[in-house]
Amino acid sequence: MATPVLDKVEAESAASPYITVTFRVRRFNPEVSAEATWEDFQLEIDPKERVLDGLHKIKWDIDGTLTFRRSCAHGICGSDAMRINGKNRLACKTLIKDINPEKPITVEPIKGLTVLKDLVVDMEPFFQAYRDVMPFLVTKDTNEPTRERLQSAEDRARFDDTTKCILCAACTSSCPVFWNDGQYFGPAAIVNAHRFIFDSRDEAGEQRLEILNDKDGVWRCRTTFNCTDACPRGIEVTKAIQEVKRALITRRF
Amino acid sequence: MSTTETTASGIGPVEGASLYDVDNPAPVIEPPRKRTKKTPKSTRGNFEMYGWVFMRLSGIVLVVLVLGHLLIQLVLDGGVSKIGFAFVAGRWASPWWQVWDLAMLWLAMLHGANGLRTVINDYAERANTRLWLKGLLYTATVFTILLGTLVIFTFDPNIR
Ligand code: HEM
Ligand code: SF4
Ligand code: FES
């Protein structure tokens, strides 16, 4: 009775889950060359592992100079947004098996921001736009935390979607309007403005709407939906932008 | 596990002899898209909002005007071959078609010009290029609108 069971276990352990995958990584090191180049790495990897695991294997076992950002490795900190097979994703939330491991997997830095090294970009313009929309609670009379600020469940639900943003920049760096001159506030800044504009406890909604009424504010949005497609948190980014536009228009007319 | 380099890689042995050192540092890359002191502080006002609303409203009206225009000119009554001086003279004898064509002229020109303004804002990178392209655009727009309006109102069917 025990024999067939043993056989089965042995057969399964013999078939390795590992497959060979090519990672085609966009490398850039300004201390060596002004040009960015593609470099291929072949690795043995379980297709159920993530792109981030592949990058770790490269950095730890093959080439320690490979540079990228990551902290939590679990889709929460927002550090590892990159262009994987031409689409913005979090490396830590993208499984190898989901992105066709038969072909080389391309990994590039996100677009529209200056590349500093390999997959690391300068996030300053992105956070500049974020700071510009005042992403914090503003109240007129009392800012002192004397007691809890109560809110009905419906009022909380109004902006629930936009509270989920992890500031990964996947949306903003997928937006063709942002690629052009980098002056557009970008979807992420609008999402985070939306989070406070529609919060019943906040009192600076009017001010934030005025900020987004800017020449480089919401009106530059062309409803491409790239941002909604890119968001690893599944936020309806384009819808949030549209709600801000509507709030601006109904305020005037 | 092995490493294959497809192209001549620009990645050198960073831990080995570096091209740069303390006395000869690597060039600093200016972030091209940073908001600097030179970036205008505020460009608010409602112009962009009105522009956005206008694009949508004029678009809706243009669907009727342009499709109706194309239908009448190119499809009905023997198609494009019927168009001639007599046909135009006949149509512009009626105030209805004068108003139709006038509305189409103004809306399409302003809609198209504002659309191209957006495109220029997107693609022209230097302030000077923007200035020149927009100058050209506005000149052409004003010229076409004025000329078209003039013709619609002063058209003389008995011209020799
Ligand atoms: C037939 C009915 C039309 C409709 C419904 C329509 C609608 C629109 C809308 C809604 C936009 C704004 C797109 C955005 O902001 O993302 C737009 C842009 C534009 N339209 Fe029209 N339009 C029409 C006819 C025309 C005509 C006749 C012209 C040329 C004279 C024209 C030229 C443009 C241009 C150049 C743009 C800017 C393109 C861009 O933003 O990338 N349209 N149109
Ligand atoms: S909205 Fe989504 S894609 Fe954009 S920064 Fe936030 S989490 Fe990232
Ligand atoms: S490493 Fe934190 S989000 Fe991917």
Coordinates of C-alpha atoms and ligand atoms in Angstrom, one line a residue:
Chain A
M1 CA 0.0 0.0 0.0
A2 CA 2.8 2.4 0.8
T3 CA 4.7 1.7 -2.3
P4 CA 2.5 3.5 -4.9
V5 CA 2.2 6.6 -2.7
L6 CA 6.0 6.7 -2.3
D7 CA 6.4 6.3 -6.1
K8 CA 4.1 9.3 -6.7
V9 CA 5.9 11.5 -4.2
E10 CA 9.2 10.6 -5.8
A11 CA 8.0 11.3 -9.3
E12 CA 6.7 14.7 -8.3
S13 CA 9.9 15.7 -6.6
A14 CA 11.9 14.6 -9.6
A15 CA 10.0 16.9 -11.9
S16 CA 11.6 20.3 -11.0
P17 CA 9.3 23.3 -10.9
Y18 CA 12.1 25.4 -12.2
I19 CA 12.2 26.7 -15.7
T20 CA 14.7 28.8 -17.5
V21 CA 13.7 32.4 -18.1
T22 CA 15.5 35.2 -19.8
F23 CA 15.3 38.6 -18.1
R24 CA 16.1 41.4 -20.5
V25 CA 16.9 44.4 -18.3
R26 CA 17.5 48.0 -19.3
R27 CA 20.8 48.9 -17.7
F28 CA 22.1 52.4 -17.3
N29 CA 25.1 53.6 -15.3
P30 CA 26.0 57.3 -15.9
E31 CA 29.5 56.7 -14.5
V32 CA 30.2 54.3 -17.3
S33 CA 28.2 55.4 -20.3
A34 CA 25.7 57.9 -21.3
E35 CA 23.8 55.2 -23.2
A36 CA 21.3 52.8 -21.7
T37 CA 21.6 49.2 -23.0
W38 CA 19.7 45.9 -22.8
E39 CA 21.4 43.1 -20.9
D40 CA 20.1 39.5 -20.9
F41 CA 20.2 37.3 -17.8
Q42 CA 19.3 33.6 -17.9
L43 CA 17.9 32.2 -14.6
E44 CA 16.3 29.1 -13.2
I45 CA 13.1 30.2 -11.6
D46 CA 9.8 28.7 -10.4
P47 CA 7.1 30.3 -12.6
K48 CA 5.1 30.8 -9.4
E49 CA 7.7 33.2 -8.2
R50 CA 7.6 37.0 -8.9
V51 CA 9.6 39.2 -11.2
L52 CA 11.1 40.7 -8.0
D53 CA 12.4 37.3 -7.1
G54 CA 14.1 37.1 -10.5
L55 CA 15.7 40.5 -10.0
H56 CA 16.9 39.4 -6.5
K57 CA 18.5 36.3 -8.1
I58 CA 20.3 38.5 -10.6
K59 CA 21.5 40.9 -8.0
W60 CA 22.5 38.4 -5.4
D61 CA 23.9 35.6 -7.6
I62 CA 24.9 37.0 -11.0
D63 CA 25.5 40.8 -11.0
G64 CA 25.6 42.8 -7.8
T65 CA 25.6 46.1 -9.7
L66 CA 22.0 45.7 -10.8
T67 CA 20.2 48.6 -9.1
F68 CA 16.5 48.8 -8.3
R69 CA 14.2 49.9 -5.5
R70 CA 12.1 47.7 -3.3
S71 CA 11.3 47.6 0.4
C72 CA 8.2 45.7 1.5
A73 CA 8.2 43.1 -1.4
H74 CA 4.5 42.7 -0.8
G75 CA 2.7 45.5 -2.8
I76 CA 2.4 48.0 0.0
C77 CA 5.3 50.4 -0.1
G78 CA 5.1 51.4 -3.7
S79 CA 8.9 51.4 -4.4
D80 CA 9.2 48.9 -7.2
A81 CA 6.9 50.1 -10.0
M82 CA 8.7 49.3 -13.3
R83 CA 7.9 48.7 -16.9
I84 CA 7.6 44.9 -17.3
N85 CA 7.0 43.6 -20.8
G86 CA 6.0 47.2 -21.7
K87 CA 3.4 47.6 -19.0
N88 CA 3.8 49.4 -15.7
R89 CA 3.5 47.0 -12.8
L90 CA 4.9 46.3 -9.3
A91 CA 7.7 43.7 -9.7
C92 CA 6.6 42.2 -6.3
K93 CA 3.0 41.6 -7.5
T94 CA 3.8 40.2 -11.0
L95 CA 4.1 36.4 -11.2
I96 CA 6.5 35.0 -13.8
K97 CA 3.8 32.6 -15.1
D98 CA 1.4 35.4 -15.8
I99 CA 3.7 37.2 -18.3
N100 CA 4.7 34.5 -20.8
P101 CA 8.0 33.2 -19.6
E102 CA 8.8 31.6 -22.9
K103 CA 9.8 34.9 -24.3
P104 CA 12.4 37.2 -22.7
I105 CA 10.9 39.3 -20.0
T106 CA 11.8 42.9 -20.5
V107 CA 12.3 45.1 -17.4
E108 CA 12.7 48.8 -17.8
P109 CA 12.5 51.8 -15.5
I110 CA 9.1 53.7 -15.5
K111 CA 8.9 56.3 -18.3
G112 CA 8.8 60.1 -18.0
L113 CA 11.1 60.5 -15.1
T114 CA 14.9 60.8 -15.3
V115 CA 16.7 57.5 -14.9
L116 CA 19.4 57.7 -12.2
K117 CA 20.7 54.2 -12.5
D118 CA 19.3 51.0 -14.0
L119 CA 15.7 50.8 -12.8
V120 CA 16.0 53.7 -10.3
V121 CA 14.3 57.0 -11.5
D122 CA 14.3 60.4 -9.9
M123 CA 10.8 60.6 -8.2
E124 CA 11.1 64.3 -7.3
P125 CA 8.8 65.7 -10.0
F126 CA 6.3 63.1 -9.0
F127 CA 6.4 64.0 -5.3
Q128 CA 6.5 67.6 -6.2
A129 CA 3.1 67.3 -7.8
Y130 CA 1.9 65.2 -4.8
R131 CA 2.9 67.9 -2.4
D132 CA 1.3 70.6 -4.5
V133 CA -2.2 69.3 -3.9
M134 CA -1.8 69.5 -0.1
P135 CA -2.3 65.8 0.8
F136 CA -3.2 66.3 4.4
L137 CA -6.3 67.1 6.4
V138 CA -7.0 70.8 6.6
T139 CA -9.6 72.2 9.0
K140 CA -10.4 75.9 9.7
D141 CA -11.2 76.3 13.4
T142 CA -9.5 73.5 15.3
N143 CA -6.5 71.5 14.2
E144 CA -5.8 70.3 17.7
P145 CA -6.6 66.6 18.0
T146 CA -9.0 67.0 20.9
R147 CA -11.5 64.4 19.9
E148 CA -12.2 61.9 17.1
R149 CA -13.6 63.5 13.9
L150 CA -16.7 61.5 13.2
Q151 CA -18.0 60.6 9.8
S152 CA -20.9 58.5 8.5
A153 CA -20.2 55.3 6.7
E154 CA -21.6 56.8 3.5
D155 CA -19.3 59.8 3.8
R156 CA -16.3 57.5 4.3
A157 CA -17.3 55.4 1.3
R158 CA -17.4 58.4 -1.0
F159 CA -13.6 58.5 -1.2
D160 CA -12.7 55.0 -0.2
D161 CA -11.2 54.1 -3.6
T162 CA -8.7 56.8 -3.6
T163 CA -7.4 56.1 0.0
K164 CA -5.8 52.9 -1.4
C165 CA -3.0 54.7 -3.3
I166 CA 0.5 53.6 -2.4
L167 CA 2.3 56.4 -4.5
C168 CA 4.1 53.9 -6.7
A169 CA 3.9 56.3 -9.7
A170 CA 2.8 53.5 -12.1
C171 CA -0.2 55.6 -13.2
T172 CA 1.6 58.9 -13.6
S173 CA 4.5 57.3 -15.5
S174 CA 2.0 55.5 -17.8
C175 CA 0.3 58.8 -18.9
P176 CA 1.3 60.1 -22.3
V177 CA 0.5 63.7 -21.3
F178 CA 3.0 63.3 -18.4
W179 CA 5.6 61.9 -20.7
N180 CA 5.4 65.0 -22.9
D181 CA 6.8 67.7 -20.6
G182 CA 6.4 66.3 -17.1
Q183 CA 4.5 69.4 -16.0
Y184 CA 1.1 67.8 -15.9
F185 CA 0.1 67.1 -12.2
G186 CA -0.5 63.5 -13.2
P187 CA -3.1 61.0 -12.1
A188 CA -1.5 60.1 -8.8
A189 CA -1.6 63.8 -7.5
I190 CA -5.2 64.0 -8.6
V191 CA -6.1 60.8 -6.9
N192 CA -4.6 62.0 -3.7
A193 CA -6.4 65.4 -4.0
H194 CA -9.6 63.5 -4.7
R195 CA -9.1 61.6 -1.4
F196 CA -9.4 64.9 0.5
I197 CA -11.7 66.9 -1.8
F198 CA -14.4 64.3 -1.2
D199 CA -13.7 63.8 2.5
S200 CA -16.5 65.4 4.5
R201 CA -14.1 66.2 7.4
D202 CA -11.7 68.2 5.2
E203 CA -12.3 71.9 4.6
A204 CA -9.8 72.8 1.9
G205 CA -11.6 71.1 -1.0
E206 CA -12.2 74.4 -2.7
Q207 CA -8.4 75.3 -2.5
R208 CA -7.4 71.9 -3.9
L209 CA -9.9 72.2 -6.7
E210 CA -8.4 75.6 -7.5
I211 CA -4.9 74.1 -7.6
L212 CA -6.1 71.4 -10.0
N213 CA -7.8 74.1 -12.2
D214 CA -4.3 74.9 -13.2
K215 CA -3.1 75.0 -16.8
D216 CA -1.3 71.7 -16.0
G217 CA -4.1 70.4 -13.9
V218 CA -7.1 68.1 -14.6
W219 CA -7.9 69.7 -17.9
R220 CA -4.8 68.2 -19.5
C221 CA -6.3 64.7 -18.9
R222 CA -7.3 63.1 -22.2
T223 CA -9.2 60.2 -20.8
T224 CA -6.7 57.6 -22.1
F225 CA -7.3 55.2 -19.2
N226 CA -3.6 54.2 -19.2
C227 CA -3.6 55.2 -15.5
T228 CA -6.5 52.9 -14.6
D229 CA -4.9 50.0 -16.4
A230 CA -1.6 50.6 -14.7
C231 CA -2.7 51.0 -11.1
P232 CA -1.6 47.9 -9.1
R233 CA -4.2 48.8 -6.4
G234 CA -7.1 48.6 -8.8
I235 CA -8.0 52.2 -8.2
E236 CA -10.4 53.7 -10.8
V237 CA -8.0 56.5 -11.5
T238 CA -9.7 57.9 -14.6
K239 CA -13.0 58.0 -12.8
A240 CA -11.5 59.9 -9.9
I241 CA -10.0 62.5 -12.3
Q242 CA -13.4 62.7 -14.0
E243 CA -15.1 63.4 -10.6
V244 CA -12.7 66.2 -9.9
K245 CA -13.4 67.7 -13.3
R246 CA -17.1 67.4 -12.6
A247 CA -16.7 69.1 -9.2
L248 CA -14.9 72.0 -10.9
I249 CA -17.6 72.4 -13.5
T250 CA -20.6 72.2 -11.2
R251 CA -18.8 74.7 -9.0
R252 CA -18.9 77.2 -11.8
F253 CA -22.1 76.5 -13.6
Chain B
M1 CA 22.7 30.3 -14.3
S2 CA 24.7 32.3 -16.8
T3 CA 24.9 35.7 -18.2
T4 CA 24.6 36.5 -21.8
E5 CA 25.1 40.0 -23.0
T6 CA 23.2 40.7 -26.2
T7 CA 24.6 44.1 -27.2
A8 CA 27.9 45.6 -26.5
S9 CA 27.0 46.5 -22.9
G10 CA 27.8 49.9 -21.6
I11 CA 28.2 48.4 -18.2
G12 CA 31.8 48.3 -17.1
P13 CA 33.4 46.8 -14.0
V14 CA 32.2 49.4 -11.6
E15 CA 34.1 47.9 -8.7
G16 CA 37.3 47.9 -10.8
A17 CA 38.8 50.9 -12.4
S18 CA 36.1 53.5 -12.6
L19 CA 36.1 56.2 -15.3
Y20 CA 35.4 58.7 -12.6
D21 CA 36.8 59.5 -9.2
V22 CA 36.6 62.3 -6.6
D23 CA 38.6 64.8 -8.6
N24 CA 36.9 63.8 -11.8
P25 CA 33.2 63.2 -10.9
A26 CA 30.6 61.8 -13.1
P27 CA 28.5 64.6 -14.8
V28 CA 25.3 65.5 -12.9
I29 CA 22.2 64.9 -14.9
E30 CA 19.7 67.8 -14.5
P31 CA 16.2 66.4 -14.1
P32 CA 14.6 67.9 -17.2
R33 CA 11.1 68.0 -15.8
K34 CA 11.7 69.5 -12.4
R35 CA 9.7 72.5 -11.3
T36 CA 12.4 75.2 -11.0
K37 CA 12.3 78.8 -10.0
K38 CA 11.9 79.6 -13.7
T39 CA 8.6 77.7 -13.9
P40 CA 5.7 80.1 -13.8
K41 CA 4.2 80.1 -10.3
S42 CA 0.6 79.9 -11.1
T43 CA -1.3 79.7 -14.4
R44 CA -4.8 79.4 -12.9
G45 CA -8.0 80.9 -14.1
N46 CA -10.8 79.2 -15.8
F47 CA -9.5 79.4 -19.4
E48 CA -8.6 75.7 -19.6
M49 CA -11.9 74.7 -18.1
Y50 CA -13.9 76.7 -20.6
G51 CA -11.7 75.3 -23.3
W52 CA -12.5 71.7 -22.2
V53 CA -16.2 72.4 -22.0
F54 CA -16.2 74.1 -25.4
M55 CA -14.5 71.1 -27.0
R56 CA -17.3 68.9 -25.9
L57 CA -20.2 71.2 -26.6
S58 CA -18.9 72.2 -30.0
G59 CA -18.1 68.5 -30.7
I60 CA -21.8 67.6 -30.2
V61 CA -23.0 70.4 -32.4
L62 CA -20.4 69.5 -35.1
V63 CA -21.6 66.0 -35.3
V64 CA -24.9 67.4 -36.7
L65 CA -23.4 70.2 -38.7
V66 CA -20.5 68.2 -40.3
L67 CA -22.4 65.0 -40.9
G68 CA -25.4 66.8 -42.4
H69 CA -23.0 68.9 -44.5
L70 CA -21.2 65.8 -45.9
L71 CA -24.5 64.1 -46.5
I72 CA -26.0 67.0 -48.5
Q73 CA -22.8 67.8 -50.4
L74 CA -21.5 64.3 -51.2
V75 CA -24.4 61.9 -51.1
L76 CA -27.8 63.3 -51.8
D77 CA -28.9 64.4 -55.3
G78 CA -26.3 62.9 -57.5
G79 CA -23.4 63.3 -55.1
V80 CA -20.3 65.5 -55.5
S81 CA -20.8 66.0 -59.3
K82 CA -23.7 68.4 -58.7
I83 CA -21.6 70.9 -56.8
G84 CA -20.9 74.0 -58.9
F85 CA -21.3 77.7 -58.8
A86 CA -25.0 77.4 -59.3
F87 CA -25.5 74.9 -56.5
V88 CA -23.6 77.1 -54.0
A89 CA -25.4 80.2 -55.1
G90 CA -28.7 78.4 -54.7
R91 CA -27.9 77.3 -51.2
W92 CA -26.5 80.6 -50.0
A93 CA -29.7 82.4 -51.2
S94 CA -31.3 80.9 -48.1
P95 CA -30.5 82.4 -44.6
W96 CA -30.8 78.9 -43.2
W97 CA -27.8 77.5 -45.0
Q98 CA -25.9 80.8 -44.4
V99 CA -26.4 80.3 -40.7
W100 CA -25.6 76.6 -40.9
D101 CA -22.3 77.2 -42.8
L102 CA -21.4 80.2 -40.6
A103 CA -21.9 78.1 -37.4
M104 CA -19.9 75.2 -38.9
L105 CA -17.1 77.5 -40.0
W106 CA -16.8 79.2 -36.6
L107 CA -17.2 76.0 -34.5
A108 CA -15.0 73.8 -36.6
M109 CA -12.2 76.5 -36.8
L110 CA -12.3 77.2 -33.1
H111 CA -12.6 73.6 -32.2
G112 CA -9.8 72.6 -34.5
A113 CA -7.6 75.5 -33.4
N114 CA -8.1 74.7 -29.7
G115 CA -7.4 71.1 -30.4
L116 CA -4.1 72.0 -32.2
R117 CA -3.2 74.3 -29.3
T118 CA -3.4 71.3 -27.1
V119 CA -1.3 69.3 -29.4
I120 CA 1.3 72.1 -29.6
N121 CA 1.4 72.3 -25.8
D122 CA 2.0 68.6 -25.7
Y123 CA 4.7 68.2 -28.3
A124 CA 6.6 71.5 -28.6
E125 CA 9.2 71.3 -25.9
R126 CA 10.9 74.7 -26.1
A127 CA 9.0 77.9 -25.2
N128 CA 10.2 79.5 -28.4
T129 CA 8.9 76.7 -30.6
R130 CA 5.5 76.9 -28.8
L131 CA 5.3 80.6 -29.3
W132 CA 6.0 80.4 -33.0
L133 CA 3.7 77.5 -33.7
K134 CA 0.9 79.1 -31.7
G135 CA 1.4 82.4 -33.5
L136 CA 1.2 80.6 -36.8
L137 CA -1.9 78.7 -35.7
Y138 CA -3.8 81.8 -34.4
T139 CA -2.9 83.8 -37.5
A140 CA -4.2 81.1 -39.8
T141 CA -7.3 80.6 -37.7
V142 CA -8.2 84.3 -37.6
F143 CA -7.5 84.7 -41.3
T144 CA -9.7 81.7 -42.3
I145 CA -12.6 82.6 -40.0
L146 CA -12.6 86.2 -41.2
L147 CA -12.3 85.3 -44.9
G148 CA -15.0 82.7 -44.6
T149 CA -17.4 85.0 -42.8
L150 CA -16.8 87.7 -45.3
V151 CA -17.6 85.4 -48.2
I152 CA -20.8 84.0 -46.6
F153 CA -22.1 87.5 -46.1
T154 CA -20.9 89.2 -49.2
F155 CA -21.4 86.4 -51.7
D156 CA -22.7 87.8 -55.0
P157 CA -24.5 85.2 -57.2
N158 CA -24.4 87.6 -60.2
I159 CA -20.6 88.0 -60.1
R160 CA -19.0 87.9 -63.6
Ligands
HEM1 C1 -17.6 65.6 -35.8 C2 -17.8 65.9 -34.6 C3 -16.6 66.1 -33.6 C4 -16.6 65.7 -32.3 C5 -17.7 65.0 -31.6 C6 -15.4 66.2 -31.7 C7 -15.0 66.0 -30.4 C8 -13.8 66.3 -29.9 C9 -13.5 66.2 -28.5 C10 -14.4 65.8 -27.3 C11 -12.2 66.6 -28.3 C12 -11.4 66.7 -27.0 C13 -10.6 65.4 -26.8 C14 -9.8 65.4 -25.5 O1 -9.8 66.5 -24.9 O2 -9.3 64.4 -25.1 C15 -11.7 66.9 -29.7 C16 -10.4 67.2 -30.0 C17 -10.0 67.7 -31.2 N1 -10.7 67.9 -32.3 FE1 -12.7 67.3 -32.5 N2 -14.6 66.8 -32.7 C18 -15.3 66.8 -33.9 C19 -15.0 67.4 -35.1 C20 -13.7 68.0 -35.3 C21 -13.4 68.7 -36.5 C22 -14.3 69.0 -37.7 C23 -12.0 69.0 -36.4 C24 -11.1 69.8 -37.3 C25 -11.5 71.0 -37.7 C26 -11.6 68.5 -35.1 C27 -10.3 68.7 -34.6 C28 -9.9 68.3 -33.3 C29 -8.6 68.4 -32.8 C30 -7.3 68.9 -33.6 C31 -8.6 68.0 -31.5 C32 -7.4 67.8 -30.5 C33 -6.9 66.4 -30.5 C34 -6.3 66.1 -29.2 O3 -6.7 66.6 -28.2 O4 -5.4 65.2 -29.3 N3 -12.6 67.9 -34.5 N4 -12.7 66.7 -30.6
SF4_2 S1 -3.1 55.7 -8.1 FE1 -2.5 53.5 -8.2 S2 -0.8 53.6 -9.9 FE2 -1.2 55.7 -9.2 S3 0.4 56.0 -7.6 FE3 -1.5 55.4 -6.5 S4 -1.3 53.1 -6.3 FE4 0.2 53.8 -7.9
FES3 S1 8.4 46.3 -2.9 FE1 6.9 47.4 -1.8 S2 5.3 47.6 -3.3 FE2 6.7 46.3 -4.3

